[in-house]
Amino acid sequence: MFKNLSKKCSLFIISFIFPCILTSCSKNLNIAAKDIQNNNTQVINKEINIPEKTAIDASIKPPIASSLNKETPKNVLNNRTFTGPNLKYNNKGIPVLMYHSIAYEKGNELRIPKEKFREQMCFLKEKGYTTLTLNELHEFFVNNSPVPEKSVVLTFDDGYVDNYTNAYPILKEFGFNAVVFVITNNIDNRKGYLTSNQIIELANNGIEVQSHTVDHEKLATLTYNKQLETLKNSKFFLENILGRKISYIAYPYGNWNENTIKAIKETDYKMAFTTNGTWSDKSDGIYTLDRVYISANFDINEFHRRLTNRNYK
């Protein structure tokens, strides 16, 4: 079924070679999601290897937007108005794809080789998919603003540097929007993760940067005040660097409780994501939206199945 697509994507892969940066590792970050509340998706129980934090001065404050973000944004993500046939409304769901790292690591399904990622993006382009921004998704759910029937949202968790070196050139090639949920304590502090300058470039060129908390905390294990603190501080850090409002968050491990929802509202986030499957729809609740897990173990047929079948599980 996908024979012609595979040939086309193979030709593209031969024609375009993007840089791949592989980092050595000395510490494991366990991103297991065994205790996800109300989780009905597959368990994410792999590890992504990351190096130790570099030594930093605790007195150093986050960079301020006036000193870093001097260039005028090249691509301000204004909401589009979609008209014409083949539109859908919020009585239907939208697949929000959940990626992590775009790089190769043997045996780690959370690291998707850039060649496989490019094949998936090639598939989306050839099948006529529209990549929505989070503002557009929010408008869809809250105000029932119509979007194309073939709509998808691309998300990346944690903020690995390969999102910039490997995924970003491919996203640019196909003209796709996407969002990276970053752990703010890792920015400029840990090798293998994005830097301030990189997230500024991403945010100025169609790739949203949003919160994944300060230190990848499992929120439901924290007191309300501690949850409030990490939600507020990660938001402030990113707003200070990027010079724009941060309104969206993905929960580390997909973990949350009632205090999390209360703290999310208190800190003025408009929408939040779990790791639950499958598609996002209005019935999830605006602060507990589902996402579609994408694994390196999936071939293009499984990618297509999850993209087109609301009840793929």
PDB file of C-alpha atoms in Angstrom:
ATOM      1  CA  MET A   1       0.000   0.000   0.000  1.00  0.00           C
ATOM      2  CA  PHE A   2       2.822   2.334   0.827  1.00  0.00           C
ATOM      3  CA  LYS A   3       5.281   1.082  -1.828  1.00  0.00           C
ATOM      4  CA  ASN A   4       5.295   4.295  -3.882  1.00  0.00           C
ATOM      5  CA  LEU A   5       5.525   6.434  -0.719  1.00  0.00           C
ATOM      6  CA  SER A   6       8.507   4.424   0.511  1.00  0.00           C
ATOM      7  CA  LYS A   7      10.290   4.955  -2.823  1.00  0.00           C
ATOM      8  CA  LYS A   8       9.646   8.706  -2.735  1.00  0.00           C
ATOM      9  CA  CYS A   9      10.793   9.042   0.846  1.00  0.00           C
ATOM     10  CA  SER A  10      13.900   6.949   0.114  1.00  0.00           C
ATOM     11  CA  LEU A  11      14.837   9.342  -2.687  1.00  0.00           C
ATOM     12  CA  PHE A  12      14.352  12.313  -0.379  1.00  0.00           C
ATOM     13  CA  ILE A  13      16.491  10.695   2.303  1.00  0.00           C
ATOM     14  CA  ILE A  14      19.310  10.199  -0.184  1.00  0.00           C
ATOM     15  CA  SER A  15      19.004  13.797  -1.370  1.00  0.00           C
ATOM     16  CA  PHE A  16      18.868  15.458   2.036  1.00  0.00           C
ATOM     17  CA  ILE A  17      21.361  14.768   4.801  1.00  0.00           C
ATOM     18  CA  PHE A  18      20.958  16.609   8.056  1.00  0.00           C
ATOM     19  CA  PRO A  19      23.465  16.803  10.897  1.00  0.00           C
ATOM     20  CA  CYS A  20      23.194  14.254  13.649  1.00  0.00           C
ATOM     21  CA  ILE A  21      24.777  14.929  17.023  1.00  0.00           C
ATOM     22  CA  LEU A  22      25.275  11.945  19.289  1.00  0.00           C
ATOM     23  CA  THR A  23      26.270  12.644  22.865  1.00  0.00           C
ATOM     24  CA  SER A  24      27.966  10.295  25.314  1.00  0.00           C
ATOM     25  CA  CYS A  25      26.013   9.607  28.442  1.00  0.00           C
ATOM     26  CA  SER A  26      26.735   9.079  32.091  1.00  0.00           C
ATOM     27  CA  LYS A  27      23.378   9.313  33.811  1.00  0.00           C
ATOM     28  CA  ASN A  28      19.931   7.881  33.118  1.00  0.00           C
ATOM     29  CA  LEU A  29      16.714   9.820  33.329  1.00  0.00           C
ATOM     30  CA  ASN A  30      13.943   7.317  33.930  1.00  0.00           C
ATOM     31  CA  ILE A  31      10.915   8.655  32.127  1.00  0.00           C
ATOM     32  CA  ALA A  32       8.768   5.666  33.046  1.00  0.00           C
ATOM     33  CA  ALA A  33       5.067   6.430  33.202  1.00  0.00           C
ATOM     34  CA  LYS A  34       3.963   3.451  35.302  1.00  0.00           C
ATOM     35  CA  ASP A  35       1.857   5.504  37.679  1.00  0.00           C
ATOM     36  CA  ILE A  36       0.028   7.733  35.214  1.00  0.00           C
ATOM     37  CA  GLN A  37      -3.328   8.565  36.705  1.00  0.00           C
ATOM     38  CA  ASN A  38      -6.205   7.214  34.596  1.00  0.00           C
ATOM     39  CA  ASN A  39      -3.687   6.074  32.005  1.00  0.00           C
ATOM     40  CA  ASN A  40      -5.148   3.993  29.208  1.00  0.00           C
ATOM     41  CA  THR A  41      -2.177   4.110  26.894  1.00  0.00           C
ATOM     42  CA  GLN A  42       0.897   1.916  26.569  1.00  0.00           C
ATOM     43  CA  VAL A  43       3.404   2.168  29.409  1.00  0.00           C
ATOM     44  CA  ILE A  44       6.469   4.226  28.569  1.00  0.00           C
ATOM     45  CA  ASN A  45       9.151   2.327  30.425  1.00  0.00           C
ATOM     46  CA  LYS A  46      12.297   2.998  28.458  1.00  0.00           C
ATOM     47  CA  GLU A  47      15.126   5.291  29.445  1.00  0.00           C
ATOM     48  CA  ILE A  48      16.802   8.068  27.541  1.00  0.00           C
ATOM     49  CA  ASN A  49      20.424   8.442  28.484  1.00  0.00           C
ATOM     50  CA  ILE A  50      21.558  11.926  29.418  1.00  0.00           C
ATOM     51  CA  PRO A  51      24.790  13.319  30.846  1.00  0.00           C
ATOM     52  CA  GLU A  52      25.289  14.867  34.249  1.00  0.00           C
ATOM     53  CA  LYS A  53      24.391  18.492  34.778  1.00  0.00           C
ATOM     54  CA  THR A  54      27.209  20.917  34.364  1.00  0.00           C
ATOM     55  CA  ALA A  55      28.185  22.908  37.427  1.00  0.00           C
ATOM     56  CA  ILE A  56      26.373  26.240  37.594  1.00  0.00           C
ATOM     57  CA  ASP A  57      26.206  29.146  39.960  1.00  0.00           C
ATOM     58  CA  ALA A  58      22.880  28.998  41.789  1.00  0.00           C
ATOM     59  CA  SER A  59      22.803  32.792  41.895  1.00  0.00           C
ATOM     60  CA  ILE A  60      22.615  33.054  38.104  1.00  0.00           C
ATOM     61  CA  LYS A  61      19.216  34.249  36.966  1.00  0.00           C
ATOM     62  CA  PRO A  62      17.521  33.174  33.733  1.00  0.00           C
ATOM     63  CA  PRO A  63      18.502  35.289  30.713  1.00  0.00           C
ATOM     64  CA  ILE A  64      16.130  38.146  30.062  1.00  0.00           C
ATOM     65  CA  ALA A  65      14.291  38.605  26.822  1.00  0.00           C
ATOM     66  CA  SER A  66      15.758  42.067  26.215  1.00  0.00           C
ATOM     67  CA  SER A  67      19.306  40.698  26.122  1.00  0.00           C
ATOM     68  CA  LEU A  68      18.657  37.493  24.189  1.00  0.00           C
ATOM     69  CA  ASN A  69      15.605  37.878  22.012  1.00  0.00           C
ATOM     70  CA  LYS A  70      16.504  41.033  20.120  1.00  0.00           C
ATOM     71  CA  GLU A  71      15.427  39.904  16.678  1.00  0.00           C
ATOM     72  CA  THR A  72      11.842  40.373  15.614  1.00  0.00           C
ATOM     73  CA  PRO A  73      10.083  36.994  15.425  1.00  0.00           C
ATOM     74  CA  LYS A  74      10.156  35.756  11.849  1.00  0.00           C
ATOM     75  CA  ASN A  75       7.083  33.587  12.180  1.00  0.00           C
ATOM     76  CA  VAL A  76       4.512  34.785  14.656  1.00  0.00           C
ATOM     77  CA  LEU A  77       2.008  31.954  14.968  1.00  0.00           C
ATOM     78  CA  ASN A  78      -1.236  33.799  14.436  1.00  0.00           C
ATOM     79  CA  ASN A  79      -4.387  31.714  14.324  1.00  0.00           C
ATOM     80  CA  ARG A  80      -5.485  30.800  10.831  1.00  0.00           C
ATOM     81  CA  THR A  81      -9.114  30.841   9.746  1.00  0.00           C
ATOM     82  CA  PHE A  82      -9.947  27.656   7.881  1.00  0.00           C
ATOM     83  CA  THR A  83     -12.733  27.746   5.294  1.00  0.00           C
ATOM     84  CA  GLY A  84     -14.091  25.540   2.546  1.00  0.00           C
ATOM     85  CA  PRO A  85     -14.987  21.862   2.439  1.00  0.00           C
ATOM     86  CA  ASN A  86     -13.526  19.029   4.520  1.00  0.00           C
ATOM     87  CA  LEU A  87     -13.565  20.860   7.845  1.00  0.00           C
ATOM     88  CA  LYS A  88     -14.378  19.348  11.230  1.00  0.00           C
ATOM     89  CA  TYR A  89     -15.666  20.689  14.520  1.00  0.00           C
ATOM     90  CA  ASN A  90     -14.992  19.801  18.136  1.00  0.00           C
ATOM     91  CA  ASN A  91     -17.463  16.945  18.254  1.00  0.00           C
ATOM     92  CA  LYS A  92     -14.543  15.058  16.682  1.00  0.00           C
ATOM     93  CA  GLY A  93     -11.028  14.424  17.985  1.00  0.00           C
ATOM     94  CA  ILE A  94      -7.562  15.341  16.728  1.00  0.00           C
ATOM     95  CA  PRO A  95      -4.410  13.185  16.922  1.00  0.00           C
ATOM     96  CA  VAL A  96      -1.762  14.949  19.007  1.00  0.00           C
ATOM     97  CA  LEU A  97       1.411  12.977  18.343  1.00  0.00           C
ATOM     98  CA  MET A  98       3.874  12.568  21.214  1.00  0.00           C
ATOM     99  CA  TYR A  99       7.565  12.321  20.342  1.00  0.00           C
ATOM    100  CA  HIS A 100      10.633  12.568  22.544  1.00  0.00           C
ATOM    101  CA  SER A 101      14.103  12.246  20.984  1.00  0.00           C
ATOM    102  CA  ILE A 102      14.838  12.197  17.231  1.00  0.00           C
ATOM    103  CA  ALA A 103      18.071  10.201  17.182  1.00  0.00           C
ATOM    104  CA  TYR A 104      19.181   6.580  17.072  1.00  0.00           C
ATOM    105  CA  GLU A 105      19.858   4.493  20.165  1.00  0.00           C
ATOM    106  CA  LYS A 106      19.691   0.724  19.868  1.00  0.00           C
ATOM    107  CA  GLY A 107      16.858  -0.782  21.880  1.00  0.00           C
ATOM    108  CA  ASN A 108      15.359   2.561  22.951  1.00  0.00           C
ATOM    109  CA  GLU A 109      11.943   3.104  21.397  1.00  0.00           C
ATOM    110  CA  LEU A 110      11.781   6.705  22.630  1.00  0.00           C
ATOM    111  CA  ARG A 111      14.655   7.646  20.303  1.00  0.00           C
ATOM    112  CA  ILE A 112      13.281   7.701  16.770  1.00  0.00           C
ATOM    113  CA  PRO A 113      15.948   7.718  14.022  1.00  0.00           C
ATOM    114  CA  LYS A 114      15.741  10.862  11.930  1.00  0.00           C
ATOM    115  CA  GLU A 115      15.282   8.788   8.759  1.00  0.00           C
ATOM    116  CA  LYS A 116      12.141   7.199  10.213  1.00  0.00           C
ATOM    117  CA  PHE A 117      10.921  10.578  11.468  1.00  0.00           C
ATOM    118  CA  ARG A 118      11.413  12.035   7.998  1.00  0.00           C
ATOM    119  CA  GLU A 119       9.457   9.170   6.477  1.00  0.00           C
ATOM    120  CA  GLN A 120       6.567   9.974   8.821  1.00  0.00           C
ATOM    121  CA  MET A 121       6.670  13.689   7.971  1.00  0.00           C
ATOM    122  CA  CYS A 122       6.814  12.794   4.269  1.00  0.00           C
ATOM    123  CA  PHE A 123       3.693  10.695   4.799  1.00  0.00           C
ATOM    124  CA  LEU A 124       1.855  13.603   6.462  1.00  0.00           C
ATOM    125  CA  LYS A 125       2.802  15.951   3.622  1.00  0.00           C
ATOM    126  CA  GLU A 126       1.785  13.601   0.841  1.00  0.00           C
ATOM    127  CA  LYS A 127      -1.528  12.795   2.510  1.00  0.00           C
ATOM    128  CA  GLY A 128      -2.380  16.500   2.883  1.00  0.00           C
ATOM    129  CA  TYR A 129      -2.248  16.934   6.661  1.00  0.00           C
ATOM    130  CA  THR A 130      -2.320  20.357   8.356  1.00  0.00           C
ATOM    131  CA  THR A 131      -0.135  20.763  11.457  1.00  0.00           C
ATOM    132  CA  LEU A 132      -2.037  22.894  13.964  1.00  0.00           C
ATOM    133  CA  THR A 133      -0.547  25.289  16.501  1.00  0.00           C
ATOM    134  CA  LEU A 134      -1.594  24.950  20.132  1.00  0.00           C
ATOM    135  CA  ASN A 135      -3.550  28.205  19.899  1.00  0.00           C
ATOM    136  CA  GLU A 136      -5.502  26.736  16.988  1.00  0.00           C
ATOM    137  CA  LEU A 137      -6.107  23.525  18.915  1.00  0.00           C
ATOM    138  CA  HIS A 138      -7.311  25.556  21.909  1.00  0.00           C
ATOM    139  CA  GLU A 139      -9.684  27.550  19.726  1.00  0.00           C
ATOM    140  CA  PHE A 140     -10.968  24.310  18.230  1.00  0.00           C
ATOM    141  CA  PHE A 141     -11.825  22.821  21.622  1.00  0.00           C
ATOM    142  CA  VAL A 142     -12.991  25.953  23.454  1.00  0.00           C
ATOM    143  CA  ASN A 143     -14.689  27.987  20.710  1.00  0.00           C
ATOM    144  CA  ASN A 144     -15.468  25.233  18.201  1.00  0.00           C
ATOM    145  CA  SER A 145     -13.409  26.945  15.488  1.00  0.00           C
ATOM    146  CA  PRO A 146     -13.289  24.534  12.539  1.00  0.00           C
ATOM    147  CA  VAL A 147     -10.041  22.973  11.347  1.00  0.00           C
ATOM    148  CA  PRO A 148      -9.214  20.775   8.337  1.00  0.00           C
ATOM    149  CA  GLU A 149     -10.443  17.197   8.591  1.00  0.00           C
ATOM    150  CA  LYS A 150      -6.850  16.029   8.230  1.00  0.00           C
ATOM    151  CA  SER A 151      -5.390  17.953  11.175  1.00  0.00           C
ATOM    152  CA  VAL A 152      -2.584  16.826  13.467  1.00  0.00           C
ATOM    153  CA  VAL A 153      -0.446  18.329  16.252  1.00  0.00           C
ATOM    154  CA  LEU A 154       3.250  17.430  16.588  1.00  0.00           C
ATOM    155  CA  THR A 155       4.668  17.531  20.134  1.00  0.00           C
ATOM    156  CA  PHE A 156       8.108  16.711  21.556  1.00  0.00           C
ATOM    157  CA  ASP A 157       8.709  16.183  25.286  1.00  0.00           C
ATOM    158  CA  ASP A 158      11.750  17.128  27.409  1.00  0.00           C
ATOM    159  CA  GLY A 159      13.695  19.423  25.043  1.00  0.00           C
ATOM    160  CA  TYR A 160      16.507  17.252  23.672  1.00  0.00           C
ATOM    161  CA  VAL A 161      19.071  19.002  21.494  1.00  0.00           C
ATOM    162  CA  ASP A 162      18.288  16.589  18.656  1.00  0.00           C
ATOM    163  CA  ASN A 163      14.883  18.266  18.408  1.00  0.00           C
ATOM    164  CA  TYR A 164      16.907  21.199  17.070  1.00  0.00           C
ATOM    165  CA  THR A 165      19.661  19.389  15.145  1.00  0.00           C
ATOM    166  CA  ASN A 166      17.585  16.568  13.631  1.00  0.00           C
ATOM    167  CA  ALA A 167      13.841  17.297  13.821  1.00  0.00           C
ATOM    168  CA  TYR A 168      13.893  21.046  13.143  1.00  0.00           C
ATOM    169  CA  PRO A 169      15.473  20.872   9.637  1.00  0.00           C
ATOM    170  CA  ILE A 170      12.923  18.229   8.619  1.00  0.00           C
ATOM    171  CA  LEU A 171      10.019  20.251  10.007  1.00  0.00           C
ATOM    172  CA  LYS A 172      11.294  23.309   8.126  1.00  0.00           C
ATOM    173  CA  GLU A 173      11.606  21.334   4.910  1.00  0.00           C
ATOM    174  CA  PHE A 174       7.947  20.333   5.011  1.00  0.00           C
ATOM    175  CA  GLY A 175       6.711  23.652   6.426  1.00  0.00           C
ATOM    176  CA  PHE A 176       5.273  22.044   9.559  1.00  0.00           C
ATOM    177  CA  ASN A 177       4.367  23.595  12.895  1.00  0.00           C
ATOM    178  CA  ALA A 178       5.312  21.745  16.082  1.00  0.00           C
ATOM    179  CA  VAL A 179       5.748  22.279  19.817  1.00  0.00           C
ATOM    180  CA  VAL A 180       8.593  21.343  22.162  1.00  0.00           C
ATOM    181  CA  PHE A 181       7.769  20.976  25.867  1.00  0.00           C
ATOM    182  CA  VAL A 182      11.034  21.783  27.672  1.00  0.00           C
ATOM    183  CA  ILE A 183      12.395  21.043  31.147  1.00  0.00           C
ATOM    184  CA  THR A 184      13.584  24.519  31.993  1.00  0.00           C
ATOM    185  CA  ASN A 185      16.265  23.492  34.514  1.00  0.00           C
ATOM    186  CA  ASN A 186      18.111  21.702  31.702  1.00  0.00           C
ATOM    187  CA  ILE A 187      18.326  24.721  29.397  1.00  0.00           C
ATOM    188  CA  ASP A 188      21.961  25.899  29.216  1.00  0.00           C
ATOM    189  CA  ASN A 189      22.753  23.568  32.133  1.00  0.00           C
ATOM    190  CA  ARG A 190      22.949  20.077  30.682  1.00  0.00           C
ATOM    191  CA  LYS A 191      24.541  18.669  27.582  1.00  0.00           C
ATOM    192  CA  GLY A 192      22.162  16.915  25.247  1.00  0.00           C
ATOM    193  CA  TYR A 193      19.431  19.487  25.841  1.00  0.00           C
ATOM    194  CA  LEU A 194      18.427  22.711  24.130  1.00  0.00           C
ATOM    195  CA  THR A 195      20.107  26.028  24.835  1.00  0.00           C
ATOM    196  CA  SER A 196      18.526  29.463  25.200  1.00  0.00           C
ATOM    197  CA  ASN A 197      19.657  30.512  21.747  1.00  0.00           C
ATOM    198  CA  GLN A 198      18.252  27.341  20.207  1.00  0.00           C
ATOM    199  CA  ILE A 199      14.807  27.716  21.772  1.00  0.00           C
ATOM    200  CA  ILE A 200      14.728  31.362  20.670  1.00  0.00           C
ATOM    201  CA  GLU A 201      15.456  30.309  17.098  1.00  0.00           C
ATOM    202  CA  LEU A 202      12.810  27.584  17.257  1.00  0.00           C
ATOM    203  CA  ALA A 203      10.185  29.939  18.701  1.00  0.00           C
ATOM    204  CA  ASN A 204      10.945  32.546  16.032  1.00  0.00           C
ATOM    205  CA  ASN A 205      10.529  30.026  13.221  1.00  0.00           C
ATOM    206  CA  GLY A 206       7.261  28.193  13.720  1.00  0.00           C
ATOM    207  CA  ILE A 207       8.227  25.765  16.498  1.00  0.00           C
ATOM    208  CA  GLU A 208       6.469  26.584  19.757  1.00  0.00           C
ATOM    209  CA  VAL A 209       8.332  26.198  23.043  1.00  0.00           C
ATOM    210  CA  GLN A 210       6.173  25.453  26.080  1.00  0.00           C
ATOM    211  CA  SER A 211       6.553  24.124  29.625  1.00  0.00           C
ATOM    212  CA  HIS A 212       7.399  20.627  30.865  1.00  0.00           C
ATOM    213  CA  THR A 213       8.027  21.927  34.445  1.00  0.00           C
ATOM    214  CA  VAL A 214      11.320  23.028  36.010  1.00  0.00           C
ATOM    215  CA  ASP A 215      12.875  19.640  36.739  1.00  0.00           C
ATOM    216  CA  HIS A 216      10.575  16.963  35.279  1.00  0.00           C
ATOM    217  CA  GLU A 217       8.810  16.456  38.594  1.00  0.00           C
ATOM    218  CA  LYS A 218       6.089  13.862  39.075  1.00  0.00           C
ATOM    219  CA  LEU A 219       3.467  16.439  39.960  1.00  0.00           C
ATOM    220  CA  ALA A 220       0.990  14.244  41.836  1.00  0.00           C
ATOM    221  CA  THR A 221       3.687  13.412  44.417  1.00  0.00           C
ATOM    222  CA  LEU A 222       4.209  17.090  45.284  1.00  0.00           C
ATOM    223  CA  THR A 223       2.288  19.318  47.654  1.00  0.00           C
ATOM    224  CA  TYR A 224       0.055  21.947  46.123  1.00  0.00           C
ATOM    225  CA  ASN A 225       2.572  24.700  46.894  1.00  0.00           C
ATOM    226  CA  LYS A 226       5.429  22.739  45.298  1.00  0.00           C
ATOM    227  CA  GLN A 227       3.331  22.119  42.208  1.00  0.00           C
ATOM    228  CA  LEU A 228       2.481  25.806  42.061  1.00  0.00           C
ATOM    229  CA  GLU A 229       6.171  26.640  42.345  1.00  0.00           C
ATOM    230  CA  THR A 230       7.397  24.472  39.460  1.00  0.00           C
ATOM    231  CA  LEU A 231       4.513  25.493  37.197  1.00  0.00           C
ATOM    232  CA  LYS A 232       5.047  29.184  37.916  1.00  0.00           C
ATOM    233  CA  ASN A 233       8.853  29.128  37.694  1.00  0.00           C
ATOM    234  CA  SER A 234       9.030  27.209  34.412  1.00  0.00           C
ATOM    235  CA  LYS A 235       6.499  29.597  32.912  1.00  0.00           C
ATOM    236  CA  PHE A 236       8.413  32.657  34.132  1.00  0.00           C
ATOM    237  CA  PHE A 237      11.731  31.307  32.872  1.00  0.00           C
ATOM    238  CA  LEU A 238      10.437  30.734  29.340  1.00  0.00           C
ATOM    239  CA  GLU A 239       8.499  33.989  29.172  1.00  0.00           C
ATOM    240  CA  ASN A 240      11.623  35.830  30.296  1.00  0.00           C
ATOM    241  CA  ILE A 241      13.766  34.261  27.561  1.00  0.00           C
ATOM    242  CA  LEU A 242      11.272  34.279  24.718  1.00  0.00           C
ATOM    243  CA  GLY A 243       9.463  37.516  25.429  1.00  0.00           C
ATOM    244  CA  ARG A 244       6.060  35.933  24.870  1.00  0.00           C
ATOM    245  CA  LYS A 245       3.303  34.349  26.926  1.00  0.00           C
ATOM    246  CA  ILE A 246       3.549  30.670  27.853  1.00  0.00           C
ATOM    247  CA  SER A 247       0.086  29.120  28.019  1.00  0.00           C
ATOM    248  CA  TYR A 248       0.540  25.366  27.584  1.00  0.00           C
ATOM    249  CA  ILE A 249       2.165  22.483  29.436  1.00  0.00           C
ATOM    250  CA  ALA A 250       2.692  18.720  29.189  1.00  0.00           C
ATOM    251  CA  TYR A 251       2.764  16.845  32.495  1.00  0.00           C
ATOM    252  CA  PRO A 252       5.967  14.854  33.118  1.00  0.00           C
ATOM    253  CA  TYR A 253       5.106  11.129  33.130  1.00  0.00           C
ATOM    254  CA  GLY A 254       1.550  12.207  32.316  1.00  0.00           C
ATOM    255  CA  ASN A 255       1.163  12.477  36.105  1.00  0.00           C
ATOM    256  CA  TRP A 256      -1.372  14.824  37.729  1.00  0.00           C
ATOM    257  CA  ASN A 257      -4.012  15.097  40.450  1.00  0.00           C
ATOM    258  CA  GLU A 258      -6.723  17.542  41.476  1.00  0.00           C
ATOM    259  CA  ASN A 259      -4.147  19.882  43.008  1.00  0.00           C
ATOM    260  CA  THR A 260      -2.388  19.963  39.644  1.00  0.00           C
ATOM    261  CA  ILE A 261      -5.534  21.205  37.916  1.00  0.00           C
ATOM    262  CA  LYS A 262      -6.018  23.818  40.613  1.00  0.00           C
ATOM    263  CA  ALA A 263      -2.390  24.974  40.275  1.00  0.00           C
ATOM    264  CA  ILE A 264      -2.630  25.018  36.457  1.00  0.00           C
ATOM    265  CA  LYS A 265      -5.579  27.390  36.649  1.00  0.00           C
ATOM    266  CA  GLU A 266      -3.874  29.530  39.289  1.00  0.00           C
ATOM    267  CA  THR A 267      -0.771  29.965  37.101  1.00  0.00           C
ATOM    268  CA  ASP A 268      -2.839  30.852  34.021  1.00  0.00           C
ATOM    269  CA  TYR A 269      -2.113  27.915  31.742  1.00  0.00           C
ATOM    270  CA  LYS A 270      -4.886  27.492  29.167  1.00  0.00           C
ATOM    271  CA  MET A 271      -4.412  23.847  28.175  1.00  0.00           C
ATOM    272  CA  ALA A 272      -2.442  20.811  29.359  1.00  0.00           C
ATOM    273  CA  PHE A 273      -1.509  17.368  28.056  1.00  0.00           C
ATOM    274  CA  THR A 274      -1.069  13.926  29.579  1.00  0.00           C
ATOM    275  CA  THR A 275       0.508  10.829  28.023  1.00  0.00           C
ATOM    276  CA  ASN A 276      -2.851   9.058  27.871  1.00  0.00           C
ATOM    277  CA  GLY A 277      -4.066   7.608  24.569  1.00  0.00           C
ATOM    278  CA  THR A 278      -5.593   8.055  22.162  1.00  0.00           C
ATOM    279  CA  TRP A 279      -6.659  11.158  20.222  1.00  0.00           C
ATOM    280  CA  SER A 280      -7.384  14.426  22.005  1.00  0.00           C
ATOM    281  CA  ASP A 281     -11.028  15.337  22.181  1.00  0.00           C
ATOM    282  CA  LYS A 282     -13.301  17.676  24.103  1.00  0.00           C
ATOM    283  CA  SER A 283     -14.403  14.961  26.524  1.00  0.00           C
ATOM    284  CA  ASP A 284     -10.822  14.624  27.868  1.00  0.00           C
ATOM    285  CA  GLY A 285     -11.041  18.015  29.562  1.00  0.00           C
ATOM    286  CA  ILE A 286      -8.947  20.991  28.483  1.00  0.00           C
ATOM    287  CA  TYR A 287      -6.350  20.355  31.248  1.00  0.00           C
ATOM    288  CA  THR A 288      -6.031  16.598  30.677  1.00  0.00           C
ATOM    289  CA  LEU A 289      -5.850  16.089  26.912  1.00  0.00           C
ATOM    290  CA  ASP A 290      -4.746  12.744  25.511  1.00  0.00           C
ATOM    291  CA  ARG A 291      -1.868  12.226  23.085  1.00  0.00           C
ATOM    292  CA  VAL A 292      -0.817   9.523  20.619  1.00  0.00           C
ATOM    293  CA  TYR A 293       2.428   7.796  21.576  1.00  0.00           C
ATOM    294  CA  ILE A 294       4.910   7.335  18.700  1.00  0.00           C
ATOM    295  CA  SER A 295       7.584   4.649  19.107  1.00  0.00           C
ATOM    296  CA  ALA A 296      10.702   3.851  17.118  1.00  0.00           C
ATOM    297  CA  ASN A 297       9.293   0.320  16.879  1.00  0.00           C
ATOM    298  CA  PHE A 298       6.365   1.458  14.718  1.00  0.00           C
ATOM    299  CA  ASP A 299       6.541   1.005  10.969  1.00  0.00           C
ATOM    300  CA  ILE A 300       4.729   3.371   8.591  1.00  0.00           C
ATOM    301  CA  ASN A 301       1.631   1.154   8.629  1.00  0.00           C
ATOM    302  CA  GLU A 302       1.273   1.482  12.411  1.00  0.00           C
ATOM    303  CA  PHE A 303       1.937   5.229  12.143  1.00  0.00           C
ATOM    304  CA  HIS A 304      -0.878   5.462   9.597  1.00  0.00           C
ATOM    305  CA  ARG A 305      -3.213   3.376  11.782  1.00  0.00           C
ATOM    306  CA  ARG A 306      -2.764   5.605  14.826  1.00  0.00           C
ATOM    307  CA  LEU A 307      -3.105   8.721  12.688  1.00  0.00           C
ATOM    308  CA  THR A 308      -6.386   7.664  11.094  1.00  0.00           C
ATOM    309  CA  ASN A 309      -8.109   5.399  13.635  1.00  0.00           C
ATOM    310  CA  ARG A 310      -9.518   7.200  16.672  1.00  0.00           C
ATOM    311  CA  ASN A 311      -9.804   3.879  18.513  1.00  0.00           C
ATOM    312  CA  TYR A 312      -6.507   2.383  17.365  1.00  0.00           C
ATOM    313  CA  LYS A 313      -5.828   0.546  20.627  1.00  0.00           C
TER     314      LYS A 313
END
